[in-house]
mmCIF file of C-alpha atoms in Angstrom:
data_model
loop_
_atom_site.group_PDB
_atom_site.id
_atom_site.type_symbol
_atom_site.label_atom_id
_atom_site.label_comp_id
_atom_site.label_asym_id
_atom_site.label_seq_id
_atom_site.Cartn_x
_atom_site.Cartn_y
_atom_site.Cartn_z
ATOM 1 C CA MET A 1 0.067 0.000 -0.051
ATOM 2 C CA ASN A 2 1.401 3.306 -0.917
ATOM 3 C CA GLU A 3 1.510 6.306 1.567
ATOM 4 C CA TRP A 4 -1.328 8.186 -0.167
ATOM 5 C CA SER A 5 -3.683 5.021 0.150
ATOM 6 C CA TYR A 6 -2.543 4.500 3.737
ATOM 7 C CA ARG A 7 -3.199 8.069 4.659
ATOM 8 C CA ARG A 8 -6.614 8.097 3.113
ATOM 9 C CA ARG A 9 -7.646 4.859 4.749
ATOM 10 C CA LEU A 10 -6.309 5.767 8.034
ATOM 11 C CA ARG A 11 -8.350 9.081 8.002
ATOM 12 C CA ALA A 12 -11.379 6.985 7.126
ATOM 13 C CA ASP A 13 -10.746 4.453 10.047
ATOM 14 C CA LEU A 14 -10.245 7.356 12.506
ATOM 15 C CA GLU A 15 -13.485 8.928 11.617
ATOM 16 C CA ALA A 16 -15.263 5.492 11.802
ATOM 17 C CA TRP A 17 -13.802 4.763 15.095
ATOM 18 C CA VAL A 18 -14.745 8.115 16.638
ATOM 19 C CA GLY A 19 -18.312 7.754 15.462
ATOM 20 C CA ASP A 20 -18.407 4.146 16.831
ATOM 21 C CA GLY A 21 -17.082 5.552 20.224
ATOM 22 C CA ARG A 22 -13.861 3.315 20.139
ATOM 23 C CA LEU A 23 -11.708 6.466 19.898
ATOM 24 C CA THR A 24 -12.007 9.734 21.425
ATOM 25 C CA ALA A 25 -11.888 12.846 19.136
ATOM 26 C CA ASP A 26 -8.788 14.087 21.012
ATOM 27 C CA ALA A 27 -6.730 10.819 20.401
ATOM 28 C CA ALA A 28 -7.857 10.991 16.682
ATOM 29 C CA GLU A 29 -6.646 14.631 16.291
ATOM 30 C CA ALA A 30 -3.284 13.473 17.938
ATOM 31 C CA VAL A 31 -2.945 10.800 15.140
ATOM 32 C CA ARG A 32 -3.632 13.436 12.460
ATOM 33 C CA ALA A 33 -1.244 15.598 13.907
ATOM 34 C CA ALA A 34 1.448 12.781 14.143
ATOM 35 C CA LEU A 35 0.861 12.011 10.457
ATOM 36 C CA GLY A 36 1.830 15.616 9.618
ATOM 37 C CA PRO A 37 0.932 17.372 6.329
ATOM 38 C CA ASP A 38 0.692 15.246 3.211
ATOM 39 C CA PRO A 39 3.488 15.201 0.967
ATOM 40 C CA ARG A 40 3.250 17.140 -2.395
ATOM 41 C CA ARG A 41 1.731 15.130 -5.204
ATOM 42 C CA ALA A 42 1.708 15.979 -8.736
ATOM 43 C CA GLY A 43 -1.812 16.235 -10.213
ATOM 44 C CA ALA A 44 -3.593 16.300 -13.433
ATOM 45 C CA ALA A 45 -2.590 20.018 -14.085
ATOM 46 C CA HIS A 46 1.195 18.746 -13.607
ATOM 47 C CA TYR A 47 0.886 16.009 -16.180
ATOM 48 C CA ALA A 48 -0.947 18.255 -18.640
ATOM 49 C CA ALA A 49 1.904 20.856 -18.109
ATOM 50 C CA ILE A 50 4.499 17.920 -18.797
ATOM 51 C CA ALA A 51 2.749 17.159 -22.209
ATOM 52 C CA GLY A 52 2.724 20.799 -23.152
ATOM 53 C CA VAL A 53 6.559 21.041 -22.444
ATOM 54 C CA VAL A 54 7.236 18.011 -24.658
ATOM 55 C CA LEU A 55 4.956 19.515 -27.282
ATOM 56 C CA LEU A 56 6.751 22.913 -27.015
ATOM 57 C CA GLY A 57 10.258 21.288 -27.354
ATOM 58 C CA ALA A 58 8.986 19.275 -30.462
ATOM 59 C CA ALA A 59 7.610 22.631 -32.060
ATOM 60 C CA VAL A 60 10.970 24.405 -31.328
ATOM 61 C CA LEU A 61 13.066 21.628 -32.712
ATOM 62 C CA VAL A 62 10.780 21.189 -35.897
ATOM 63 C CA PHE A 63 10.871 25.012 -36.498
ATOM 64 C CA VAL A 64 14.673 24.892 -36.250
ATOM 65 C CA ALA A 65 14.890 22.010 -38.541
ATOM 66 C CA ALA A 66 12.502 23.748 -41.192
ATOM 67 C CA ASN A 67 14.793 26.637 -41.205
ATOM 68 C CA TRP A 68 18.059 24.649 -40.863
ATOM 69 C CA GLN A 69 19.594 25.439 -44.209
ATOM 70 C CA ALA A 70 19.189 28.997 -44.107
ATOM 71 C CA VAL A 71 20.945 29.458 -40.856
ATOM 72 C CA PRO A 72 24.704 29.553 -40.767
ATOM 73 C CA ARG A 73 26.431 26.878 -38.870
ATOM 74 C CA LEU A 74 27.524 29.191 -36.162
ATOM 75 C CA GLY A 75 23.922 30.324 -35.706
ATOM 76 C CA ARG A 76 22.795 26.961 -35.700
ATOM 77 C CA LEU A 77 24.936 26.229 -32.729
ATOM 78 C CA GLY A 78 24.004 29.407 -31.138
ATOM 79 C CA LEU A 79 20.236 28.472 -31.460
ATOM 80 C CA LEU A 80 20.911 24.913 -29.970
ATOM 81 C CA THR A 81 23.090 25.862 -26.980
ATOM 82 C CA GLY A 82 20.768 28.798 -26.306
ATOM 83 C CA LEU A 83 17.666 26.713 -26.225
ATOM 84 C CA ILE A 84 19.604 24.179 -23.712
ATOM 85 C CA ALA A 85 20.919 27.371 -21.630
ATOM 86 C CA THR A 86 17.406 29.182 -21.593
ATOM 87 C CA ALA A 87 15.726 26.117 -20.164
ATOM 88 C CA PHE A 88 18.212 25.396 -17.291
ATOM 89 C CA ALA A 89 18.271 29.184 -16.288
ATOM 90 C CA THR A 90 14.406 29.058 -16.342
ATOM 91 C CA GLY A 91 14.588 26.041 -14.156
ATOM 92 C CA GLY A 92 17.144 27.870 -11.758
ATOM 93 C CA TRP A 93 14.833 30.758 -11.481
ATOM 94 C CA ALA A 94 11.754 28.618 -10.805
ATOM 95 C CA ALA A 95 13.627 26.830 -8.183
ATOM 96 C CA ARG A 96 14.711 29.881 -6.242
ATOM 97 C CA ALA A 97 11.092 31.029 -6.394
ATOM 98 C CA GLY A 98 9.984 27.896 -5.144
ATOM 99 C CA ARG A 99 8.281 26.555 -7.868
ATOM 100 C CA SER A 100 9.487 23.153 -8.099
ATOM 101 C CA HIS A 101 7.207 21.763 -10.946
ATOM 102 C CA VAL A 102 8.166 24.543 -13.185
ATOM 103 C CA ALA A 103 11.851 23.794 -12.434
ATOM 104 C CA ASP A 104 11.413 20.206 -13.098
ATOM 105 C CA LEU A 105 9.769 20.975 -16.386
ATOM 106 C CA ALA A 106 12.347 23.217 -17.448
ATOM 107 C CA ALA A 107 15.206 20.673 -16.651
ATOM 108 C CA THR A 108 13.291 18.193 -18.635
ATOM 109 C CA LEU A 109 12.750 20.389 -21.727
ATOM 110 C CA GLY A 110 16.700 21.068 -21.334
ATOM 111 C CA CYS A 111 17.424 17.408 -21.444
ATOM 112 C CA ILE A 112 15.285 16.957 -24.556
ATOM 113 C CA ALA A 113 17.015 19.615 -26.310
ATOM 114 C CA PHE A 114 20.349 18.352 -25.269
ATOM 115 C CA GLY A 115 19.568 14.924 -27.074
ATOM 116 C CA ALA A 116 18.350 16.859 -30.176
ATOM 117 C CA THR A 117 21.277 18.903 -30.219
ATOM 118 C CA ILE A 118 23.622 15.851 -30.328
ATOM 119 C CA ALA A 119 21.731 14.643 -33.362
ATOM 120 C CA LEU A 120 21.627 17.875 -35.213
ATOM 121 C CA VAL A 121 25.212 18.567 -34.624
ATOM 122 C CA GLY A 122 26.260 15.058 -35.770
ATOM 123 C CA GLN A 123 24.364 15.624 -38.912
ATOM 124 C CA MET A 124 25.655 19.184 -39.255
ATOM 125 C CA TYR A 125 29.314 18.090 -39.098
ATOM 126 C CA HIS A 126 28.978 14.704 -40.813
ATOM 127 C CA LEU A 127 30.117 12.717 -37.712
ATOM 128 C CA PRO A 128 30.290 8.959 -37.937
ATOM 129 C CA LYS A 129 26.906 7.261 -37.651
ATOM 130 C CA ASP A 130 27.288 6.039 -34.069
ATOM 131 C CA LEU A 131 23.883 5.916 -32.860
ATOM 132 C CA ALA A 132 24.786 4.000 -29.583
ATOM 133 C CA GLY A 133 27.518 6.639 -28.870
ATOM 134 C CA GLY A 134 25.164 9.482 -29.282
ATOM 135 C CA LEU A 135 22.548 7.628 -27.035
ATOM 136 C CA PHE A 136 25.271 7.115 -24.308
ATOM 137 C CA LEU A 137 26.090 10.869 -24.508
ATOM 138 C CA TRP A 138 22.561 12.026 -24.173
ATOM 139 C CA ALA A 139 21.903 9.524 -21.407
ATOM 140 C CA MET A 140 24.984 10.831 -19.359
ATOM 141 C CA GLY A 141 24.030 14.386 -19.874
ATOM 142 C CA ALA A 142 20.529 13.615 -18.715
ATOM 143 C CA LEU A 143 21.813 11.612 -15.601
ATOM 144 C CA ALA A 144 24.154 14.405 -14.703
ATOM 145 C CA ALA A 145 21.279 17.086 -14.952
ATOM 146 C CA ALA A 146 19.084 14.618 -12.668
ATOM 147 C CA ALA A 147 21.769 14.621 -10.011
ATOM 148 C CA LEU A 148 22.488 18.054 -10.125
ATOM 149 C CA THR A 149 18.816 19.548 -10.230
ATOM 150 C CA GLY A 150 16.796 16.828 -8.678
ATOM 151 C CA ALA A 151 14.502 17.061 -11.907
ATOM 152 C CA ARG A 152 12.333 13.862 -12.109
ATOM 153 C CA GLY A 153 11.752 14.499 -15.698
ATOM 154 C CA ALA A 154 15.564 14.570 -16.404
ATOM 155 C CA PHE A 155 15.647 11.375 -14.560
ATOM 156 C CA ALA A 156 13.136 9.823 -16.983
ATOM 157 C CA VAL A 157 15.041 11.069 -20.030
ATOM 158 C CA ALA A 158 18.298 9.455 -18.686
ATOM 159 C CA ALA A 159 16.408 6.334 -18.082
ATOM 160 C CA VAL A 160 14.651 6.094 -21.649
ATOM 161 C CA SER A 161 17.782 7.090 -23.522
ATOM 162 C CA GLY A 162 20.059 4.885 -21.411
ATOM 163 C CA PHE A 163 17.748 1.795 -22.110
ATOM 164 C CA VAL A 164 17.699 2.669 -25.710
ATOM 165 C CA TRP A 165 21.564 2.802 -25.757
ATOM 166 C CA THR A 166 21.923 -0.689 -24.276
ATOM 167 C CA ALA A 167 19.015 -1.958 -26.372
ATOM 168 C CA THR A 168 20.694 -0.735 -29.481
ATOM 169 C CA LEU A 169 24.037 -2.307 -28.874
ATOM 170 C CA GLY A 170 22.187 -5.610 -27.743
ATOM 171 C CA VAL A 171 19.974 -6.193 -30.634
ATOM 172 C CA GLY A 172 23.051 -5.600 -32.905
ATOM 173 C CA GLY A 173 24.783 -8.248 -30.703
ATOM 174 C CA GLU A 174 27.708 -5.716 -30.640
ATOM 175 C CA ALA A 175 28.256 -5.808 -26.878
ATOM 176 C CA GLY A 176 27.304 -9.284 -25.576
ATOM 177 C CA LEU A 177 25.562 -8.757 -22.232
ATOM 178 C CA HIS A 178 26.777 -4.993 -22.178
ATOM 179 C CA LEU A 179 27.959 -4.784 -18.876
ATOM 180 C CA ALA A 180 28.813 -1.187 -19.182
ATOM 181 C CA PHE A 181 25.056 -0.670 -18.542
ATOM 182 C CA TRP A 182 25.571 -1.757 -14.982
ATOM 183 C CA PRO A 183 27.288 1.525 -13.625
ATOM 184 C CA PHE A 184 24.739 3.625 -15.407
ATOM 185 C CA TRP A 185 21.969 1.735 -13.933
ATOM 186 C CA ALA A 186 23.673 1.773 -10.497
ATOM 187 C CA ALA A 187 23.756 5.430 -10.734
ATOM 188 C CA LEU A 188 19.990 5.547 -11.478
ATOM 189 C CA ALA A 189 19.357 3.164 -8.440
ATOM 190 C CA VAL A 190 21.268 5.415 -6.023
ATOM 191 C CA LEU A 191 19.224 8.511 -7.071
ATOM 192 C CA ALA A 192 16.121 6.554 -6.603
ATOM 193 C CA LEU A 193 17.258 5.541 -3.192
ATOM 194 C CA VAL A 194 18.545 9.016 -2.069
ATOM 195 C CA TRP A 195 15.357 10.621 -3.444
ATOM 196 C CA GLN A 196 12.733 8.165 -2.126
ATOM 197 C CA SER A 197 10.839 8.704 -5.398
ATOM 198 C CA PRO A 198 8.413 6.067 -6.383
ATOM 199 C CA ALA A 199 8.591 7.141 -9.860
ATOM 200 C CA ALA A 200 12.264 6.716 -10.051
ATOM 201 C CA ARG A 201 12.120 3.535 -8.236
ATOM 202 C CA HIS A 202 9.728 2.311 -10.961
ATOM 203 C CA LEU A 203 11.693 3.544 -13.749
ATOM 204 C CA SER A 204 14.829 2.003 -12.345
ATOM 205 C CA ALA A 205 13.433 -1.524 -11.877
ATOM 206 C CA LEU A 206 11.689 -1.306 -15.477
ATOM 207 C CA ILE A 207 14.694 -0.371 -17.379
ATOM 208 C CA PHE A 208 16.677 -3.055 -15.564
ATOM 209 C CA PHE A 209 14.336 -5.894 -16.488
ATOM 210 C CA GLY A 210 14.203 -4.273 -20.048
ATOM 211 C CA TRP A 211 17.940 -4.601 -20.331
ATOM 212 C CA TRP A 212 17.911 -8.062 -19.137
ATOM 213 C CA ASP A 213 15.518 -9.304 -21.293
ATOM 214 C CA VAL A 214 16.640 -7.458 -24.597
ATOM 215 C CA VAL A 215 20.133 -7.838 -24.260
ATOM 216 C CA ALA A 216 20.250 -11.328 -22.884
ATOM 217 C CA VAL A 217 17.715 -12.807 -25.340
ATOM 218 C CA HIS A 218 19.548 -11.327 -28.237
ATOM 219 C CA LEU A 219 22.869 -12.644 -26.854
ATOM 220 C CA LEU A 220 21.473 -16.071 -27.231
ATOM 221 C CA ASN A 221 20.004 -15.494 -30.613
ATOM 222 C CA ALA A 222 22.602 -17.664 -32.338
ATOM 223 C CA GLY A 223 20.315 -20.375 -33.785
ATOM 224 C CA ARG A 224 16.655 -21.071 -34.082
ATOM 225 C CA ASP A 225 16.662 -23.502 -31.179
ATOM 226 C CA SER A 226 17.997 -20.817 -28.934
ATOM 227 C CA PRO A 227 15.786 -21.056 -25.627
ATOM 228 C CA HIS A 228 14.722 -17.273 -25.548
ATOM 229 C CA VAL A 229 12.527 -17.890 -22.628
ATOM 230 C CA ALA A 230 15.563 -18.847 -20.528
ATOM 231 C CA PRO A 231 17.073 -15.737 -19.733
ATOM 232 C CA ILE A 232 13.671 -14.258 -19.028
ATOM 233 C CA PHE A 233 13.099 -16.902 -16.464
ATOM 234 C CA ALA A 234 16.544 -16.803 -14.991
ATOM 235 C CA GLY A 235 16.492 -12.974 -14.507
ATOM 236 C CA ALA A 236 13.044 -13.138 -12.954
ATOM 237 C CA ALA A 237 13.962 -15.792 -10.554
ATOM 238 C CA LEU A 238 17.241 -14.309 -9.363
ATOM 239 C CA GLY A 239 15.749 -10.828 -9.223
ATOM 240 C CA LEU A 240 12.711 -12.102 -7.200
ATOM 241 C CA GLY A 241 14.786 -14.114 -4.744
ATOM 242 C CA LEU A 242 17.265 -11.216 -4.090
ATOM 243 C CA ALA A 243 14.719 -8.629 -3.967
ATOM 244 C CA LEU A 244 12.532 -10.606 -1.240
ATOM 245 C CA LEU A 245 15.470 -11.170 0.837
ATOM 246 C CA VAL A 246 16.560 -7.377 0.710
ATOM 247 C CA GLU A 247 12.816 -6.484 1.340
ATOM 248 C CA GLY A 248 12.781 -8.432 4.468
ATOM 249 C CA HIS A 249 15.841 -7.064 6.040
ATOM 250 C CA GLY A 250 17.397 -3.929 4.612
ATOM 251 C CA ALA A 251 17.053 -0.334 5.560
ATOM 252 C CA LYS A 252 13.758 1.466 4.850
ATOM 253 C CA ARG A 253 14.903 3.052 1.747
ATOM 254 C CA LEU A 254 16.370 -0.122 0.354
ATOM 255 C CA ARG A 255 13.316 -1.911 1.277
ATOM 256 C CA ALA A 256 11.136 0.190 -0.529
ATOM 257 C CA PHE A 257 13.335 -0.042 -3.739
ATOM 258 C CA ALA A 258 13.353 -3.788 -3.356
ATOM 259 C CA ALA A 259 9.803 -4.034 -2.928
ATOM 260 C CA VAL A 260 9.128 -2.365 -6.416
ATOM 261 C CA PHE A 261 12.084 -4.394 -7.904
ATOM 262 C CA ALA A 262 10.182 -7.498 -6.680
ATOM 263 C CA ASP A 263 6.999 -6.432 -8.284
ATOM 264 C CA TYR A 264 8.617 -6.419 -11.495
ATOM 265 C CA ALA A 265 10.186 -9.633 -11.016
ATOM 266 C CA VAL A 266 6.811 -11.182 -10.264
ATOM 267 C CA PHE A 267 5.614 -9.903 -13.640
ATOM 268 C CA ALA A 268 8.717 -11.217 -15.540
ATOM 269 C CA SER A 269 8.038 -14.572 -13.865
ATOM 270 C CA ALA A 270 4.502 -14.594 -15.039
ATOM 271 C CA PHE A 271 5.654 -13.522 -18.638
ATOM 272 C CA ALA A 272 8.169 -16.506 -18.585
ATOM 273 C CA LEU A 273 5.391 -18.963 -17.663
ATOM 274 C CA ALA A 274 3.226 -17.732 -20.364
ATOM 275 C CA SER A 275 6.075 -17.680 -22.892
ATOM 276 C CA GLY A 276 7.020 -21.250 -21.990
ATOM 277 C CA LEU A 277 3.463 -22.347 -22.507
ATOM 278 C CA ALA A 278 3.324 -20.523 -25.928
ATOM 279 C CA LEU A 279 6.574 -21.944 -27.082
ATOM 280 C CA GLY A 280 5.724 -25.397 -26.085
ATOM 281 C CA PHE A 281 2.318 -24.982 -28.034
ATOM 282 C CA ILE A 282 3.801 -23.486 -31.076
ATOM 283 C CA GLY A 283 6.939 -25.683 -31.303
ATOM 284 C CA GLY A 284 4.639 -28.924 -30.830
ATOM 285 C CA GLY A 285 6.171 -29.749 -27.547
ATOM 286 C CA ARG A 286 9.710 -28.990 -28.531
ATOM 287 C CA GLY A 287 11.914 -28.984 -25.386
ATOM 288 C CA VAL A 288 13.972 -25.913 -23.939
ATOM 289 C CA GLY A 289 15.659 -28.256 -21.547
ATOM 290 C CA PHE A 290 18.536 -27.429 -19.387
ATOM 291 C CA ALA A 291 20.976 -29.158 -21.882
ATOM 292 C CA HIS A 292 20.110 -26.490 -24.338
ATOM 293 C CA TRP A 293 20.677 -23.785 -21.657
ATOM 294 C CA PRO A 294 24.173 -21.972 -21.346
ATOM 295 C CA ALA A 295 25.594 -23.199 -17.925
ATOM 296 C CA TRP A 296 25.428 -19.734 -16.547
ATOM 297 C CA LEU A 297 21.747 -19.224 -16.924
ATOM 298 C CA VAL A 298 21.124 -22.657 -15.282
ATOM 299 C CA VAL A 299 23.487 -21.292 -12.242
ATOM 300 C CA VAL A 300 21.470 -17.935 -12.209
ATOM 301 C CA SER A 301 18.048 -20.005 -12.176
ATOM 302 C CA MET A 302 19.219 -22.145 -9.497
ATOM 303 C CA LEU A 303 20.465 -19.329 -7.342
ATOM 304 C CA GLY A 304 17.197 -17.495 -7.759
ATOM 305 C CA VAL A 305 15.298 -20.560 -6.378
ATOM 306 C CA VAL A 306 17.655 -20.800 -3.447
ATOM 307 C CA ALA A 307 17.408 -17.407 -2.648
ATOM 308 C CA LEU A 308 13.575 -17.553 -2.575
ATOM 309 C CA LEU A 309 13.836 -20.789 -0.136
ATOM 310 C CA VAL A 310 16.282 -18.572 2.148
ATOM 311 C CA ALA A 311 13.817 -15.905 2.199
ATOM 312 C CA SER A 312 11.127 -18.227 3.124
ATOM 313 C CA LEU A 313 13.281 -19.486 6.111
ATOM 314 C CA ARG A 314 14.095 -15.910 7.211
ATOM 315 C CA LEU A 315 11.027 -13.979 6.600
ATOM 316 C CA ARG A 316 7.836 -13.654 8.347
ATOM 317 C CA PRO A 317 5.334 -14.392 6.865
ATOM 318 C CA TRP A 318 7.066 -17.171 4.882
ATOM 319 C CA GLN A 319 4.453 -18.238 2.616
ATOM 320 C CA ALA A 320 4.976 -15.642 -0.315
ATOM 321 C CA PRO A 321 8.702 -16.705 -0.937
ATOM 322 C CA ALA A 322 7.987 -20.340 -0.396
ATOM 323 C CA ALA A 323 5.017 -20.203 -3.026
ATOM 324 C CA TYR A 324 7.135 -18.201 -5.329
ATOM 325 C CA ALA A 325 9.980 -20.844 -4.967
ATOM 326 C CA GLY A 326 7.420 -23.491 -5.756
ATOM 327 C CA ALA A 327 6.014 -21.770 -8.709
ATOM 328 C CA LEU A 328 9.288 -21.268 -10.416
ATOM 329 C CA ALA A 329 10.468 -24.804 -9.586
ATOM 330 C CA LEU A 330 7.447 -25.980 -11.590
ATOM 331 C CA THR A 331 8.003 -23.523 -14.421
ATOM 332 C CA ALA A 332 11.434 -24.735 -14.763
ATOM 333 C CA LEU A 333 10.340 -28.403 -15.054
ATOM 334 C CA MET A 334 7.580 -27.277 -17.576
ATOM 335 C CA LEU A 335 10.420 -25.535 -19.577
ATOM 336 C CA HIS A 336 12.910 -28.401 -19.284
ATOM 337 C CA PHE A 337 10.726 -31.363 -20.079
ATOM 338 C CA GLY A 338 9.190 -29.992 -23.397
ATOM 339 C CA ALA A 339 8.629 -33.520 -24.751
ATOM 340 C CA LEU A 340 6.048 -34.244 -21.992
ATOM 341 C CA ASP A 341 2.498 -34.702 -23.003
ATOM 342 C CA MET A 342 0.834 -31.385 -23.505
ATOM 343 C CA VAL A 343 -1.584 -32.196 -20.581
ATOM 344 C CA VAL A 344 1.217 -32.590 -18.206
ATOM 345 C CA ARG A 345 2.534 -29.528 -19.234
ATOM 346 C CA GLY A 346 -0.592 -27.691 -18.721
ATOM 347 C CA ALA A 347 -1.020 -29.278 -15.277
ATOM 348 C CA LEU A 348 2.521 -27.991 -14.292
ATOM 349 C CA ALA A 349 1.902 -24.581 -15.507
ATOM 350 C CA LEU A 350 -1.377 -24.352 -13.751
ATOM 351 C CA ALA A 351 0.071 -25.592 -10.426
ATOM 352 C CA ALA A 352 2.696 -22.754 -10.977
ATOM 353 C CA ALA A 353 0.111 -20.143 -11.658
ATOM 354 C CA VAL A 354 -2.178 -21.023 -8.616
ATOM 355 C CA LEU A 355 1.126 -20.724 -6.473
ATOM 356 C CA MET A 356 1.819 -17.484 -7.954
ATOM 357 C CA LEU A 357 -1.680 -16.270 -7.148
ATOM 358 C CA ILE A 358 -1.447 -17.485 -3.606
ATOM 359 C CA ALA A 359 1.874 -15.698 -3.063
ATOM 360 C CA GLY A 360 0.520 -12.545 -4.425
ATOM 361 C CA ALA A 361 -2.574 -12.602 -2.153
ATOM 362 C CA SER A 362 -0.203 -13.310 0.872
ATOM 363 C CA GLY A 363 1.044 -9.931 1.046
ATOM 364 C CA ASP A 364 -0.204 -6.378 0.576
ATOM 365 C CA ARG A 365 1.641 -5.824 -2.823
ATOM 366 C CA ARG A 366 -1.190 -5.359 -5.236
ATOM 367 C CA PRO A 367 0.768 -5.649 -8.315
ATOM 368 C CA ARG A 368 1.878 -9.160 -7.302
ATOM 369 C CA LEU A 369 -1.547 -10.110 -7.139
ATOM 370 C CA VAL A 370 -2.283 -8.563 -10.434
ATOM 371 C CA ALA A 371 0.706 -10.658 -11.880
ATOM 372 C CA GLY A 372 -0.597 -13.890 -10.489
ATOM 373 C CA TRP A 373 -3.974 -13.346 -11.858
ATOM 374 C CA LEU A 374 -2.472 -12.574 -15.472
ATOM 375 C CA ALA A 375 -0.501 -15.922 -15.281
ATOM 376 C CA PHE A 376 -3.591 -17.764 -14.092
ATOM 377 C CA ALA A 377 -5.558 -16.327 -17.012
ATOM 378 C CA ALA A 378 -2.938 -17.128 -19.399
ATOM 379 C CA VAL A 379 -2.737 -20.809 -18.214
ATOM 380 C CA VAL A 380 -6.551 -21.027 -18.246
ATOM 381 C CA ALA A 381 -6.681 -19.750 -21.914
ATOM 382 C CA TYR A 382 -4.089 -22.267 -22.861
ATOM 383 C CA LEU A 383 -6.043 -25.325 -21.284
ATOM 384 C CA VAL A 384 -9.258 -24.157 -22.971
ATOM 385 C CA TRP A 385 -8.054 -23.157 -26.391
ATOM 386 C CA SER A 386 -4.628 -24.605 -26.994
ATOM 387 C CA LEU A 387 -4.384 -27.941 -25.152
ATOM 388 C CA GLY A 388 -4.161 -31.038 -27.021
ATOM 389 C CA GLY A 389 -6.695 -33.946 -26.846
ATOM 390 C CA GLY A 390 -10.648 -33.790 -27.155
ATOM 391 C CA LEU A 391 -12.923 -31.570 -25.384
ATOM 392 C CA LEU A 392 -13.907 -34.015 -22.759
ATOM 393 C CA ASP A 393 -10.128 -34.592 -21.731
ATOM 394 C CA ARG A 394 -9.940 -30.928 -21.441
ATOM 395 C CA ALA A 395 -13.069 -30.709 -19.454
ATOM 396 C CA LEU A 396 -11.874 -33.477 -17.157
ATOM 397 C CA LEU A 397 -8.562 -31.626 -16.604
ATOM 398 C CA LEU A 398 -10.226 -28.440 -15.725
ATOM 399 C CA ALA A 399 -12.655 -30.227 -13.448
ATOM 400 C CA LEU A 400 -9.845 -31.922 -11.572
ATOM 401 C CA ALA A 401 -7.849 -28.614 -11.312
ATOM 402 C CA SER A 402 -10.799 -26.928 -9.759
ATOM 403 C CA PHE A 403 -11.175 -29.685 -7.272
ATOM 404 C CA ALA A 404 -7.583 -29.464 -6.349
ATOM 405 C CA THR A 405 -7.619 -25.568 -6.095
ATOM 406 C CA MET A 406 -10.516 -25.711 -3.820
ATOM 407 C CA GLY A 407 -8.805 -28.257 -1.656
ATOM 408 C CA VAL A 408 -5.850 -25.925 -1.286
ATOM 409 C CA ALA A 409 -8.242 -23.047 -0.422
ATOM 410 C CA ALA A 410 -9.639 -25.297 2.224
ATOM 411 C CA LEU A 411 -6.450 -25.893 3.646
ATOM 412 C CA LEU A 412 -5.238 -22.240 3.517
ATOM 413 C CA ARG A 413 -8.390 -21.185 5.259
ATOM 414 C CA LYS A 414 -8.088 -23.739 8.090
ATOM 415 C CA PHE A 415 -4.492 -22.811 8.666
ATOM 416 C CA SER A 416 -5.266 -19.183 8.804
ATOM 417 C CA LYS A 417 -8.034 -19.636 11.226
ATOM 418 C CA GLU A 418 -5.760 -21.710 13.477
ATOM 419 C CA GLY A 419 -3.086 -18.928 13.227
ATOM 420 C CA GLY A 420 -5.526 -16.388 14.203
ATOM 421 C CA ALA A 421 -6.646 -18.285 17.132
ATOM 422 C CA ALA A 422 -3.161 -18.903 18.326
#
């Protein structure tokens, strides 16, 4: 539950408790005073202003491009650098005046103009066509602006341009895993930790898994039998295991970052489950067994499951990490034994999806519950529409799965009542 939802629910509970007589009005007022003022929150007007700034930047750049040939080279450089300088000067003035949103927008416009300047100067002076190098320069400039100004918009520009930089090299197969992306991402993660910004945490986690999926998948794109789902599964397993360990024992800021990171790892796990099912169906049950996996991916996957088991031993409650460990182990079996009967593959996938759903429902992180439902929906769709055999076979499997799932629900209800009574 985020802070805004918590505050809103607490205020509603306080009013209800005062109305029911379970809490005095003075005690409720003391709790409200202890909460302090609500943190500033960007509203619809702010997001509309962001869209307006992006459109203004695009309009200025298109105007400059339309009159590009009529302006001398020195004039072109003056226009471009003047646009950047004006944007950051406006941001500095707005920051001193206490208008933080305006300062953020101005820094964002300056970062966008910086990226366009790199492209236009390269075209003007016929520099070598190094797209990745230009994107790297843009990303580092935007990252520096974000660190110096604290602008969230500049952070977003840095994150997006940095991801496109690493994806460009990864898709071309020029840099392997492109480990040079790690220091850049670490700098983004540090800013997200220092700022305690939810948006920065989400962007950092998102581009990390984007880097892993794009670059690692293309690294394995040497032949048609390459198990493209393997790096997705391995990254999700290790990321989820480590994130849950940190979420339970790290400092407050680190726990918040790890919680968001774990949310995206759960979505990646659900995607790996659905992709493995689709691959088995399209390939007629073709295996993507561990014999086809690079050794380092097998090790990464095993470390992820082990980390989840350790988390289940160290964390309270332990049910969520244990359920995720079971779900990933079943997913690995489904991926490994591709030659199994399609019904068996479907049963393994369904068991994994139910465990993901149970794990998502065991905590207060709604995104993990949503990921569990998405995995469950994908598996049910597979069982209904794609599973081999006759309609009666599918109906029988679905009925058995229904009874088994309801049995699990009854056991969970029983144990939860016993735990509550204890």
